[in-house]
Short mmCIF file of C-alpha atoms in Angstrom, two decimals:
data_model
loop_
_atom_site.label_atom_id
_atom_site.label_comp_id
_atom_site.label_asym_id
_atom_site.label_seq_id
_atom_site.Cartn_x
_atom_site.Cartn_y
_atom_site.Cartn_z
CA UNK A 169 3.38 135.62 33.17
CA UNK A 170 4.99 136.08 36.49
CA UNK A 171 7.33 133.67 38.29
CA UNK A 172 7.01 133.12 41.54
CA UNK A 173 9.60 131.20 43.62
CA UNK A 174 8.95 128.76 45.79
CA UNK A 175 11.53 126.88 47.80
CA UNK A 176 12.38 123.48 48.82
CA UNK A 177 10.25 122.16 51.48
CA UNK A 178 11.27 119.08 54.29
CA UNK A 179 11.90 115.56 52.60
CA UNK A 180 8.88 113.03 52.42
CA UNK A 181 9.08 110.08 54.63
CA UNK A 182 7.33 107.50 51.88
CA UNK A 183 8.91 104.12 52.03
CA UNK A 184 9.65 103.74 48.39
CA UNK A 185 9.85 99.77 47.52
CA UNK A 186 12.51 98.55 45.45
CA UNK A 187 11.77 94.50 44.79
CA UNK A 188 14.90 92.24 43.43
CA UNK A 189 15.38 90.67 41.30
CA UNK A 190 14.80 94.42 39.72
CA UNK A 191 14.12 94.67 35.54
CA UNK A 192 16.94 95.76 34.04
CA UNK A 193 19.04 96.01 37.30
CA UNK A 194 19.07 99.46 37.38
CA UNK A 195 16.43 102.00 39.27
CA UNK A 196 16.59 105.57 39.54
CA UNK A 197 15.32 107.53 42.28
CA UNK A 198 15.28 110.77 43.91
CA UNK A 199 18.55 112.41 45.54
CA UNK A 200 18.23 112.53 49.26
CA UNK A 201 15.51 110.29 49.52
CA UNK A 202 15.79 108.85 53.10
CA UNK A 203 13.78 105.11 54.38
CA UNK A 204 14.33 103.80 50.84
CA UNK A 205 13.29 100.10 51.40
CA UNK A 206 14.75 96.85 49.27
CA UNK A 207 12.20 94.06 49.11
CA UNK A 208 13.10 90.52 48.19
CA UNK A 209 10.99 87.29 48.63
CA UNK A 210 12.66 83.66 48.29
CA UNK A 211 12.16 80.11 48.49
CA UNK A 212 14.16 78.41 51.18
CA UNK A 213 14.16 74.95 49.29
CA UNK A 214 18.23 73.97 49.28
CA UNK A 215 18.94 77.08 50.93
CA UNK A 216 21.28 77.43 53.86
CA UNK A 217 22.02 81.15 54.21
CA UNK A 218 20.91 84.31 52.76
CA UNK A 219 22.00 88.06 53.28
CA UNK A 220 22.17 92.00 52.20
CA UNK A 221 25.08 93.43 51.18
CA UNK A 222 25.41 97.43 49.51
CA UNK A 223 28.22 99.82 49.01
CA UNK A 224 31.09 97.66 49.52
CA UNK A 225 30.42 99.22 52.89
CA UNK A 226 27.72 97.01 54.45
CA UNK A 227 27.16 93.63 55.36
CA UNK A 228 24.79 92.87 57.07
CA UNK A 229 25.21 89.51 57.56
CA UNK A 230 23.03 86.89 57.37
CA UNK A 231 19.27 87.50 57.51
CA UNK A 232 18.17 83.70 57.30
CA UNK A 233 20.16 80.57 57.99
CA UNK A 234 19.54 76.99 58.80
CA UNK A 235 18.32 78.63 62.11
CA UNK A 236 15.43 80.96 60.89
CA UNK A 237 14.97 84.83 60.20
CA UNK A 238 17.01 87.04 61.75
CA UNK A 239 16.26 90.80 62.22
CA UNK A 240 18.85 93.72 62.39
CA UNK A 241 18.61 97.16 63.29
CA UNK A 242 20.90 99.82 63.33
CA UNK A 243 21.78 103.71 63.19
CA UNK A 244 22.11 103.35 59.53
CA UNK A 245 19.37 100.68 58.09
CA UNK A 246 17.20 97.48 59.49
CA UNK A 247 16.55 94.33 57.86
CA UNK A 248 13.36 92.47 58.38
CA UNK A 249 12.99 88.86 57.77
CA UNK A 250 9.32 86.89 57.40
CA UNK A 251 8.94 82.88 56.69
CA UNK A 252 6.03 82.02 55.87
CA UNK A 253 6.00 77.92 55.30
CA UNK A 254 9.47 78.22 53.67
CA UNK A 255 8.85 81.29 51.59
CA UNK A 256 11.04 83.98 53.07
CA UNK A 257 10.24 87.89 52.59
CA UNK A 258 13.05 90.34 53.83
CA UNK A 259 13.50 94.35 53.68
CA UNK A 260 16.67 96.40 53.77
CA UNK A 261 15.55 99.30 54.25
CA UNK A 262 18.12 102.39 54.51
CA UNK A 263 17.15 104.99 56.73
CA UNK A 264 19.27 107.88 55.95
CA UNK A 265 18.92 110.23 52.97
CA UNK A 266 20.98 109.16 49.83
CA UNK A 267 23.35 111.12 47.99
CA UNK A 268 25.46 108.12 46.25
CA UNK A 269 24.74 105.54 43.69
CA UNK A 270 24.31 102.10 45.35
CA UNK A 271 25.05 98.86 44.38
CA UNK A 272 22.61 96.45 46.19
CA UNK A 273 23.38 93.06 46.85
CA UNK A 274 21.06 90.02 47.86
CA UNK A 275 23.17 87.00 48.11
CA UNK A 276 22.27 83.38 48.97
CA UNK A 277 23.74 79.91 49.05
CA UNK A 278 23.77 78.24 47.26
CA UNK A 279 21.69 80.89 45.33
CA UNK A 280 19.45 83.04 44.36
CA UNK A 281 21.64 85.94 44.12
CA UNK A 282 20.20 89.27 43.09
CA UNK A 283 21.75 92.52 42.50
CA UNK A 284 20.39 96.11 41.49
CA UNK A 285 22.13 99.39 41.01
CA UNK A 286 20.29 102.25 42.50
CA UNK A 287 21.45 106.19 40.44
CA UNK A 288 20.47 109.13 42.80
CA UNK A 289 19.56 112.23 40.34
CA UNK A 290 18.25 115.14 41.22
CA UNK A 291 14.72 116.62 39.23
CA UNK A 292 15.50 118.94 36.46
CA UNK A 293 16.19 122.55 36.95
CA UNK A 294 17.39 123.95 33.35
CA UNK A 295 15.58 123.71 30.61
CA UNK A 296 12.78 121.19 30.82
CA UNK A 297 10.72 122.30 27.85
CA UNK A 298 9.89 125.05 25.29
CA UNK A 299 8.34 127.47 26.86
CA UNK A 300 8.13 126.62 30.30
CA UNK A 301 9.54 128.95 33.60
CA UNK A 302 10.80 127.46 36.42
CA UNK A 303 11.36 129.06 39.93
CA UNK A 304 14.89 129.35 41.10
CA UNK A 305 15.73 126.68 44.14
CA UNK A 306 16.38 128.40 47.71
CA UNK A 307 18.80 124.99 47.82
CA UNK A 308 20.34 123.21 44.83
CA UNK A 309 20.47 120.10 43.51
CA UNK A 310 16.67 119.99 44.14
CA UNK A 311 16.08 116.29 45.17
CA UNK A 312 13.26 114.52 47.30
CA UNK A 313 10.32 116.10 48.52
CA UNK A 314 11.69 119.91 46.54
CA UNK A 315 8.61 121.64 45.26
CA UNK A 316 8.54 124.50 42.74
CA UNK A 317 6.15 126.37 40.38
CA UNK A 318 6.10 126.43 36.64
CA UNK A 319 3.87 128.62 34.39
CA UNK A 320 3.96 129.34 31.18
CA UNK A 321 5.90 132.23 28.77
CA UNK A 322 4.33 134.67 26.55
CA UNK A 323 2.55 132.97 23.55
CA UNK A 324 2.47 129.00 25.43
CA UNK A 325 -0.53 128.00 26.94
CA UNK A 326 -1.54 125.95 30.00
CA UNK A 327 -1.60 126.24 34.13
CA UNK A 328 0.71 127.36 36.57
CA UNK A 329 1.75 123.98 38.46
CA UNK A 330 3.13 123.64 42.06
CA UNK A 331 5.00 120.29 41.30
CA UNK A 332 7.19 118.09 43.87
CA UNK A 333 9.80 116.34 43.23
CA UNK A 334 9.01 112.30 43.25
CA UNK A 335 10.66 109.30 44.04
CA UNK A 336 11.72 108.60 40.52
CA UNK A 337 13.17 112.08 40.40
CA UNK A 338 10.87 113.71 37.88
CA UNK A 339 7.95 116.08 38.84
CA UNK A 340 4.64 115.73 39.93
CA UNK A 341 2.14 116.67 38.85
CA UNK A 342 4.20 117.58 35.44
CA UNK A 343 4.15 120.85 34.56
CA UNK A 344 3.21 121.24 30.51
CA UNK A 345 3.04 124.34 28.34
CA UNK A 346 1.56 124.32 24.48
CA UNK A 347 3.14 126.61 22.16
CA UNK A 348 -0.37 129.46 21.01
CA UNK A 349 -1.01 129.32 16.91
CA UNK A 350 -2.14 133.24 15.37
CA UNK A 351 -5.10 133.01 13.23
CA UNK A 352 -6.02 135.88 11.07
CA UNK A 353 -9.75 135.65 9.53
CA UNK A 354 -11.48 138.39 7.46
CA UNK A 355 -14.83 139.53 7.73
CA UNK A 356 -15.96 141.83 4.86
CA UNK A 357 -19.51 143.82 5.66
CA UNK A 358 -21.33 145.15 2.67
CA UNK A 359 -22.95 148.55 3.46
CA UNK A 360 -25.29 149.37 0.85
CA UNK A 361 -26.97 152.95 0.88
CA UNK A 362 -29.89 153.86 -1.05
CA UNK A 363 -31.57 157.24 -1.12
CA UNK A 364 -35.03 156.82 -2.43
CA UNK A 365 -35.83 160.97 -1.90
CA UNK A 366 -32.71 161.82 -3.99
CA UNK A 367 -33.16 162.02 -7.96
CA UNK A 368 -31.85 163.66 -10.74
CA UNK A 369 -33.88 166.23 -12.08
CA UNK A 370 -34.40 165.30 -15.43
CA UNK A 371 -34.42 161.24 -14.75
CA UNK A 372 -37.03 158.96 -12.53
CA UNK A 373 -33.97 156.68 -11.41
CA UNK A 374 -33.41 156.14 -7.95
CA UNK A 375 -29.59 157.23 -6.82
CA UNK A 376 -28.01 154.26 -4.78
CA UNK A 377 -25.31 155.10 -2.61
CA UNK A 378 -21.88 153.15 -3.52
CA UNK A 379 -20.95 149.84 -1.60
CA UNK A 380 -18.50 150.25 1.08
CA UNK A 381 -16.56 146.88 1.76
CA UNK A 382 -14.92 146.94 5.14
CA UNK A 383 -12.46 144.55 6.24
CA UNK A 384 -11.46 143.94 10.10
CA UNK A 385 -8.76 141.68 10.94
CA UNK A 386 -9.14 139.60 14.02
CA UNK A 387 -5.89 137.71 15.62
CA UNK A 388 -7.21 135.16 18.19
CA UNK A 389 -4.28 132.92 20.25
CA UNK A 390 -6.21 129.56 19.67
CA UNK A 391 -4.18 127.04 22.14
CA UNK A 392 -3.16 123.87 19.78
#
């Protein structure tokens, strides 16, 4: 099969929700992604102050206090705060694309505190699976929003596939190939000839032409 190449197109603009406290503490998503948004939602029983913290670069400060919700914006990420009848709901969202892993702090006081750590990866370029081509990237790594198309090699089955790179930093829709099994099956034909004109001179018997077996071999690519 041929391969085209297809290159990277402009990054989504998705809001991707991470929500704390996270399972595991550790999320992976897309390199580059930009507007990735942090979601937290708290009880403000015995709570005096809450805020976001990430990097060891950013502090935004407080985002509730004895005082209310307090909203930020700025060139690099906003923070929203909500109370609804002493629930609070916040978002840190970051609005620039993201090339390093994050540590992301939500810290209150006397608690909750929650923290996740957020790995940028790019999707996979090498080898992804037997049998499956890949276009070449116009840009590499290939991160949020890259698109590419994958078909199949001699003797694997399945589609071609324009795929995108997701938020989670795998493709989509995933591109799959199934490795072709050669049959070989036999079909014999019995050709039987009789002459009924044709007879010996001195005998009533009827000649019969001999059998002819004939065998054809037929290779089929059955997908598995």
């Amino acid at each position: 099969l041929i391969l085209v190449v297809v290159g990277c197109k402009g990054k989504y603009q998705k809001r991707v929700i991470i929500s704390l406290p996270a399972y595991g503490n550790n999320i992976t998503r897309a390199l580059g992604i930009s507007n990735l948004k942090i979601s937290t939602t708290i009880s403000t029983t015995g709570v005096s102050i809450c805020g976001w913290r990430y990097g060891g670069e950013f502090d935004g400060g407080s985002f509730y206090s004895g005082f209310g919700c307090r909203n930020y914006t700025g060139v690099n990420e906003t923070i929203t705060c909500v109370n609804n009848a002493g629930i609070v709901t916040s978002h840190l969202t970051l609005l620039q694309p993201q090339y390093k892993d994050l540590n992301v702090n939500m810290q209150c006081s006397p608690s909750p505190s929650y923290s996740v750590n957020i790995v940028f990866k790019a999707c996979p370029t090498g080898k992804i699976s037997p049998g499956l081509i890949m276009s070449k990237q116009s840009t590499s790594p290939c991160g949020y929003g890259c698109t590419a198309r994958f078909s199949c090699a001699a003797g694997y089955t399945g589609n071609t596939v324009d795929a995108t790179c997701n938020e989670q930093a795998t493709w989509s829709p995933a591109p799959n190939c199934s490795l072709g099994k050669l049959v070989t099956s036999i079909t014999v034909v019995d050709n039987t000839m009789s002459d009924p004109i044709s007879k010996d001179c001195n005998s009533d018997a009827v000649i019969v032409g001999s059998c002819l077996a004939v065998v054809i071999l037929i290779f089929a690519t059955i997908a598995l």
